[in-house]
Structure formats: structure tokens, C-alpha cells
C-alpha positions as CSV (number, residue, x, y, z in Angstrom):
1,M,36.0,67.8,-1.7
2,R,37.1,65.0,-4.3
3,I,40.1,64.1,-4.2
4,G,42.6,62.5,-6.5
5,I,46.2,60.7,-5.2
6,I,48.9,59.6,-7.3
7,A,50.2,56.7,-5.7
8,H,54.4,55.3,-6.6
9,L,53.5,52.3,-9.1
10,K,56.6,50.0,-7.5
11,Y,54.4,48.2,-5.2
12,P,50.6,48.2,-4.0
13,I,48.9,50.7,-1.6
14,A,48.5,47.7,1.0
15,Q,49.5,46.1,4.1
16,P,51.7,44.8,4.5
17,F,53.7,47.9,3.1
18,A,56.8,47.5,1.1
19,G,57.6,50.8,3.0
20,G,57.4,53.9,4.7
21,L,56.2,55.6,1.6
22,E,53.3,52.9,0.6
23,M,52.0,52.7,4.3
24,H,51.6,57.2,4.1
25,T,49.4,56.4,1.2
26,H,47.1,54.1,2.6
27,L,46.6,55.9,5.1
28,L,46.3,59.5,3.7
29,A,43.5,58.2,1.7
30,R,42.1,56.3,4.3
31,S,42.0,59.0,7.3
32,L,40.6,61.8,3.8
33,R,37.6,59.2,3.1
34,E,37.2,58.9,7.0
35,R,37.2,62.8,7.5
36,G,34.2,62.4,4.4
37,H,36.5,63.4,1.5
38,E,35.7,61.7,-1.8
39,V,38.9,59.9,-2.7
40,T,40.5,58.1,-5.2
41,V,43.7,56.4,-4.7
42,F,45.8,55.5,-8.5
43,A,48.1,53.0,-8.0
44,S,49.8,49.7,-9.1
45,S,46.9,47.1,-9.3
46,L,47.1,45.2,-6.1
47,S,46.1,47.7,-3.8
48,E,43.8,48.1,-1.7
49,K,40.2,48.4,-3.3
50,T,38.7,49.8,-0.3
51,L,41.0,53.2,-0.7
52,G,39.3,53.8,-3.2
53,V,41.6,52.2,-6.1
54,E,41.6,53.3,-9.7
55,P,44.8,50.4,-11.1
56,I,46.5,52.0,-13.7
57,C,49.4,50.0,-14.5
58,E,50.8,46.3,-12.6
59,A,53.4,47.3,-9.2
60,T,55.9,47.6,-11.4
61,A,58.9,46.1,-8.4
62,L,57.0,43.0,-9.0
63,A,56.9,42.8,-12.6
64,K,58.0,38.8,-14.0
65,V,60.2,40.5,-16.7
66,G,64.4,39.6,-16.6
67,L,66.4,40.7,-14.1
68,A,68.7,42.7,-18.1
69,E,65.0,43.9,-18.8
70,A,63.5,45.1,-15.5
71,H,64.7,48.0,-15.3
72,D,63.9,49.1,-19.1
73,A,60.5,47.8,-18.7
74,A,59.6,49.3,-15.0
75,F,61.0,52.6,-16.1
76,F,58.4,51.9,-20.2
77,K,55.4,51.1,-18.0
78,E,55.8,53.3,-15.6
79,H,56.6,56.5,-18.4
80,H,52.8,55.1,-20.3
81,A,50.8,54.9,-16.9
82,Y,51.4,58.1,-15.4
83,L,50.9,60.2,-19.0
84,T,47.8,58.4,-19.7
85,L,47.0,59.4,-16.9
86,M,47.4,63.0,-17.1
87,K,45.9,63.3,-19.7
88,G,42.6,61.2,-18.4
89,L,43.4,63.1,-15.7
90,R,41.8,66.6,-17.9
91,S,38.5,66.0,-18.0
92,R,37.8,64.4,-14.8
93,D,36.2,66.2,-12.0
94,F,38.4,66.6,-9.0
95,D,39.0,69.3,-6.8
96,V,42.4,68.9,-6.6
97,I,44.9,66.1,-7.1
98,H,48.0,65.5,-4.5
99,N,50.8,63.6,-6.1
100,N,53.0,60.9,-3.9
101,S,53.9,59.6,-7.2
102,L,58.3,59.9,-6.6
103,H,57.5,60.4,-10.6
104,Y,58.7,63.4,-13.5
105,L,55.8,62.8,-15.2
106,P,52.5,64.2,-13.3
107,V,54.4,67.3,-11.4
108,S,56.0,68.0,-15.1
109,M,52.6,68.1,-17.3
110,A,51.0,69.6,-13.3
111,D,50.1,73.0,-16.2
112,T,48.1,70.7,-18.4
113,L,45.3,69.7,-15.2
114,P,42.5,71.9,-14.8
115,M,42.3,71.5,-11.0
116,P,45.4,72.2,-8.9
117,M,47.8,69.8,-7.0
118,V,50.2,69.1,-5.0
119,T,52.8,67.2,-4.4
120,T,55.2,65.9,-1.8
121,L,58.2,65.8,-1.3
122,H,59.4,62.2,0.2
123,T,62.8,62.2,-0.8
124,P,66.2,64.2,-1.0
125,P,66.7,64.8,-4.6
126,F,67.1,62.5,-7.3
127,C,67.6,63.4,-11.2
128,W,64.5,61.6,-12.7
129,L,62.3,64.0,-10.0
130,E,64.2,67.3,-9.8
131,S,64.3,66.9,-14.1
132,G,60.3,67.2,-13.7
133,V,60.5,69.9,-9.7
134,R,62.4,72.4,-12.4
135,L,60.0,71.6,-15.2
136,C,56.8,72.0,-12.8
137,S,55.6,75.3,-14.8
138,A,51.9,75.5,-13.3
139,P,50.5,78.8,-11.3
140,N,48.9,75.9,-9.0
141,H,50.8,73.8,-8.5
142,S,52.2,74.2,-4.6
143,F,55.4,71.7,-2.9
144,A,55.1,69.7,0.6
145,A,57.6,68.6,1.9
146,V,58.2,66.2,4.6
147,S,60.4,67.5,6.9
148,R,62.6,70.5,7.6
149,S,65.3,68.4,6.1
150,V,64.0,67.3,3.0
151,A,62.8,71.3,2.3
152,D,66.5,72.5,2.7
153,L,67.5,69.7,1.1
154,W,65.6,71.0,-2.4
155,A,65.8,74.3,-2.2
156,H,67.9,75.3,-4.9
157,V,65.6,73.6,-6.9
158,A,62.0,74.1,-5.6
159,S,60.2,76.6,-3.7
160,V,58.6,74.2,-0.2
161,D,54.9,76.2,0.5
162,Q,55.1,74.1,3.6
163,V,56.6,70.8,6.3
164,I,53.8,69.0,6.7
165,L,55.1,66.3,9.0
166,N,54.4,63.0,8.7
167,G,51.9,61.1,11.0
168,I,51.3,57.7,12.1
169,D,48.0,55.6,13.5
170,L,48.5,56.0,17.3
171,N,45.9,54.0,17.5
172,Q,47.7,51.0,16.2
173,F,50.6,51.2,17.4
174,A,49.4,50.4,21.3
175,F,51.8,51.4,24.1
176,H,53.3,49.2,25.8
177,P,54.3,50.1,29.3
178,E,57.0,47.0,30.5
179,P,58.7,45.1,28.0
180,D,58.7,42.2,27.6
181,I,60.5,39.6,30.5
182,D,63.5,38.1,27.4
183,P,65.1,41.3,26.6
184,Y,66.2,42.3,24.0
185,L,66.2,44.9,21.2
186,V,64.3,45.7,17.5
187,W,65.1,46.6,14.1
188,Y,62.7,46.5,11.3
189,G,62.5,48.5,7.5
190,R,63.1,47.4,4.4
191,I,66.4,44.7,4.3
192,V,68.5,46.6,1.5
193,P,72.2,48.6,2.2
194,E,71.1,51.8,2.6
195,K,68.1,51.3,5.7
196,G,72.2,50.0,7.4
197,L,71.2,46.4,9.7
198,H,74.4,45.0,9.4
199,L,75.4,47.8,11.9
200,A,72.6,47.0,13.4
201,L,74.2,43.3,14.1
202,E,77.2,44.6,14.7
203,A,76.0,47.2,17.8
204,A,73.2,44.5,19.4
205,R,76.5,42.4,18.7
206,L,78.8,45.2,20.7
207,I,75.5,45.3,23.5
208,G,74.8,42.1,24.2
209,M,70.9,41.9,23.9
210,P,69.8,39.4,21.4
211,L,68.2,41.4,17.6
212,R,65.1,40.4,16.3
213,I,64.5,42.0,12.7
214,A,61.0,42.0,10.9
215,G,61.0,43.3,6.9
216,P,60.5,41.9,3.9
217,I,63.6,41.4,1.9
218,L,64.6,43.0,-0.9
219,D,68.4,42.9,-2.0
220,H,68.9,39.8,-1.3
221,D,72.8,39.2,-2.0
222,Y,72.8,41.9,0.3
223,F,70.7,40.0,3.0
224,Q,72.6,36.9,1.7
225,S,76.4,37.8,2.1
226,C,76.0,40.7,5.1
227,I,72.7,39.4,7.6
228,Q,72.5,36.2,7.1
229,P,75.5,34.8,8.4
230,H,75.2,36.5,11.1
231,L,71.6,35.3,11.9
232,G,71.2,32.7,14.4
233,S,69.7,32.5,18.1
234,D,70.5,36.4,19.1
235,A,70.1,38.0,15.4
236,I,66.7,36.6,14.5
237,H,64.9,37.5,11.3
238,V,61.0,36.9,12.1
239,G,59.6,37.9,8.1
240,H,57.6,40.6,6.8
241,L,54.8,41.4,9.9
242,D,51.6,43.7,9.1
243,H,51.1,45.9,11.3
244,G,49.8,44.0,14.6
245,D,52.3,42.0,14.7
246,L,55.6,44.7,14.0
247,A,53.8,46.7,17.1
248,R,53.7,44.0,19.1
249,L,57.6,42.6,18.4
250,V,58.6,46.2,18.5
251,G,56.4,47.4,21.6
252,G,58.2,44.5,23.6
253,A,61.8,45.6,22.6
254,R,64.4,47.3,25.4
255,A,64.9,49.5,22.3
256,F,64.4,50.4,18.9
257,L,67.6,50.9,16.7
258,C,67.3,53.0,13.7
259,T,70.7,53.4,11.6
260,P,70.5,54.9,8.2
261,M,73.4,55.2,5.5
262,W,71.3,58.2,3.8
263,D,69.6,61.3,5.2
264,E,66.2,59.8,6.5
265,P,63.6,61.9,4.9
266,Y,61.9,61.5,8.2
267,G,61.2,58.1,9.6
268,L,58.4,56.0,10.1
269,V,59.5,53.9,11.2
270,V,60.9,55.7,15.2
271,A,57.6,57.5,15.4
272,E,56.5,53.6,15.8
273,A,58.4,53.1,17.6
274,L,57.9,55.9,20.0
275,A,54.1,55.3,19.9
276,C,55.2,52.0,21.2
277,G,56.5,53.2,24.5
278,V,60.1,52.2,23.0
279,P,63.4,55.0,23.0
280,V,65.2,55.3,20.0
281,A,69.1,55.3,19.6
282,A,69.9,56.4,16.0
283,F,72.1,57.7,13.5
284,A,71.3,61.5,13.4
285,R,70.9,62.1,9.7
286,G,68.1,63.7,8.3
287,A,65.3,64.1,9.8
288,I,65.0,62.1,12.8
289,P,67.1,64.8,14.9
290,E,63.5,66.4,14.5
291,I,61.2,63.9,15.8
292,L,64.0,62.4,18.4
293,D,64.3,64.7,21.7
294,D,67.1,63.6,25.0
295,S,63.2,62.3,26.7
296,C,62.4,60.3,23.9
297,G,65.9,58.5,21.8
298,V,70.1,59.2,21.9
299,L,71.8,60.2,18.2
300,A,74.3,58.3,16.8
301,I,77.5,59.3,15.2
302,P,76.4,58.1,11.0
303,D,78.4,55.0,10.7
304,D,79.8,54.0,13.2
305,A,78.2,51.1,15.2
306,A,79.6,51.5,18.7
307,S,78.7,54.8,18.2
308,L,75.6,53.2,18.4
309,A,75.9,50.4,20.9
310,A,76.8,53.7,24.0
311,G,73.2,54.9,22.4
312,G,71.0,51.9,22.7
313,L,72.7,51.0,25.9
314,A,71.9,55.0,27.5
315,A,68.6,54.5,25.4
316,V,66.9,51.0,27.1
317,S,67.2,53.5,30.1
318,L,64.4,56.5,28.7
319,N,61.1,56.6,30.0
320,R,59.2,54.6,28.2
321,W,55.6,57.3,29.1
322,D,58.0,60.3,28.0
323,C,58.2,58.3,24.9
324,R,54.9,57.9,24.4
325,L,54.4,61.7,25.2
326,R,56.3,62.8,22.8
327,A,54.9,60.9,19.9
328,E,51.2,62.0,20.7
329,A,53.3,65.5,19.9
330,A,55.2,65.7,17.9
331,C,54.2,61.4,15.2
332,D,50.5,61.9,15.3
333,A,48.2,61.5,11.3
334,Q,44.9,63.8,12.4
335,R,47.8,66.8,13.1
336,M,49.3,65.5,9.8
337,I,45.8,65.0,7.6
338,D,44.7,68.1,8.9
339,G,47.9,70.3,7.3
340,Y,46.1,68.5,3.6
341,E,42.8,69.7,4.1
342,A,44.4,73.3,5.1
343,L,47.1,72.7,1.7
344,Y,44.1,71.1,0.1
345,H,41.7,74.9,0.9
346,R,44.5,77.1,0.1
347,Q,45.2,75.2,-3.0
348,I,41.4,74.9,-4.0
349,A,41.3,79.0,-3.4
350,T,43.8,80.1,-5.3
351,N,43.0,78.3,-8.1
352,A,39.7,80.0,-7.7
353,D,41.5,83.5,-8.2
354,L,43.4,82.3,-11.2
355,A,40.0,81.5,-13.1
356,D,38.8,84.5,-12.0
357,T,41.6,86.5,-13.2
358,A,42.5,84.6,-16.3
359,L,38.3,85.9,-17.4
360,A,38.3,89.3,-16.0
361,V,41.6,89.8,-18.4
362,T,39.8,88.5,-21.2
363,A,36.9,90.7,-20.4
364,L,39.5,93.3,-20.7
365,H,40.2,92.1,-24.1
366,G,36.8,91.3,-25.8
């Protein structure tokens, strides 16, 4: 198939990944290309070229503008980039377009394209994307959601045709049958308030075990006020790591503390930890209960550090091989790619049926 993937433009689709959406888009494009499909990724200019990237904009979160104008500058850059792209796609020879952008324009303009589109819903509804989804009237368009939790959150706006759980490349997160000799807990992800690192720090203190932290600092005010004062020999930020170093760090931990302050749409970090054989203690939010079961994790009361600490103490005694088995059963990227391939084929067939119907109607009234 000839597949066009529309990425979001905040950050490059390249390692080290700014977050789960960048990793998902990278993995999707790479895996589809490995299966022999012709893939083009419409993304920001610093994205990995081996994915078949056609740059349409600079990464808007990295734009060098003043704070006062940053939001407006990013908005207009993205609007112009996606509008230009959607107009250009009308004359391109793709079999299907996969919209991963989280932007209102691609989905609202899906009816202007001759080829079908699949839009993946990666987040709970927010105002701009919700307005675009409401405007989508394309008969050859399909919505997929990354979890049942996300599908339910969008039910008042969109009919989700298929839930396709996110997946990870299990080969990049090798199983660690034993943790490091020196015990530690791990937390990793984007360092922003909604990821709740401050609660992981408190839980680790209650457990009495060192915490190692990895991830990009994307909210410097939050880091300086809520995180940095608590760093020291028992709480170390090791930086923003690539896949290899991250897998080694996670795999050596006794448990992973997962602390979302919002309804996590999926939780790729949970899948990655399980693949490494690391038990998880997590707030029971969003899709995380769809991934964890009693064999590999413990769910805690959301926003409650004491509950998370109790969960962490229980998690360290779980069997590491059971964690890996859960990842293989529920989090394998190949299962995810199978699901998207099937959805693409279904949309292409639907598009052909619509075209045949239109020709028949034209002939009837001709």
C-alpha cells in the first residue's frame, strides 16, 4: 500500500523521543516500511529521514520566539502547514492517509481528499480537536482509538470504528530476569505537571528506596519548584535517554512508579517497563487498568502518594517473567500493525465501493 502518515508538529519524530506520540508514529512508520509498504511521513523538519519524511514545518515547540508570541506563532505555523498539506494531498497518489496529528484541520478536511483517511484518537477530547472531529463528514473516514478508555471519552462526539491498543517493539526492551544489585525504583517520561513526578518522589521516600528519573524537562518552572529541591543521592535525574540506555535503566529497577495526573490514553511507559520484566505500581487512571493485571502490577488510588507507596512495596515482589509475558500478550507492536493494516484495507475497499456507487448514480441520471 501507499500510505501517507500525518504526524504532529510539536516535536521531531526522532530519537530521543519527546513523548509517546513521537515514539508511536516512528514505530508505525518504520514497521509499515519493514512490511514492504511505501510510507511517507509528513512531519517537522528534524524528523528522521529514513522514515520517508517530507518536512512540512519546523518543530513548533522548538521555535525560537518570545514567550509572549510563542503560542500564536505555533498556532499559525501549524495551521498553515496542515492547510497546505491537505490541499496538496488532493493530487497525490496515496491509497490511504493515516492522521496522527492531533490537529483539527486534517480531520475536518478529510472529505476533500479522494483517498480514505484513518484518524487515530490518542488523547481525551480537547476543544480544537473536538471541533475538527465534529466537522468531519467524509464517508470514507474511520476513527481508531488507542484504548477502550479513549473510545469511551470520545463517544459523545465520534463513533470509534476500532480500538487498536498501542504497542512497543519488544526487541528494543529486552527482558531483565534480575534487577541491579543496588536496589532502586524508576520513573520516566516527560517532566511536566500532568505526569506527576512529584508524587513519585514522595512515594519513593515513603518506600525508602532510591528513585532514578529519566526524561526531558519540558516545564522548567515545574522542575525548578517541585522537582529539583528534592533531588539528591536518593533521587537522581539522569537526563533524556535514547532507547538503549533507557531500557537498561528501566530493566535494572525493582519497580516502575507511574503517576499520571490525567486520564492516561494508553501508557507506553507501562508497556515498556513490563517488557523489561519490571513490575509496575500505577495510579488507576485512563487506560492503565487495561494494560496491568494482578500478575504484573498494582493499581493505586489516583493522586495518593501513600497508596502508590503501598503499591510499590507490593509490586517489587511480583514475578518479573510474568511481567514480560503480559507485555508479549498485550503490548506487542506487531499486533498493533496488524490492526492498522486490516483497517487500511477495509477503508480502501469502502472507498472503492463508494466510487462504484457514485459512478452508478451518475450513469443512472446521465
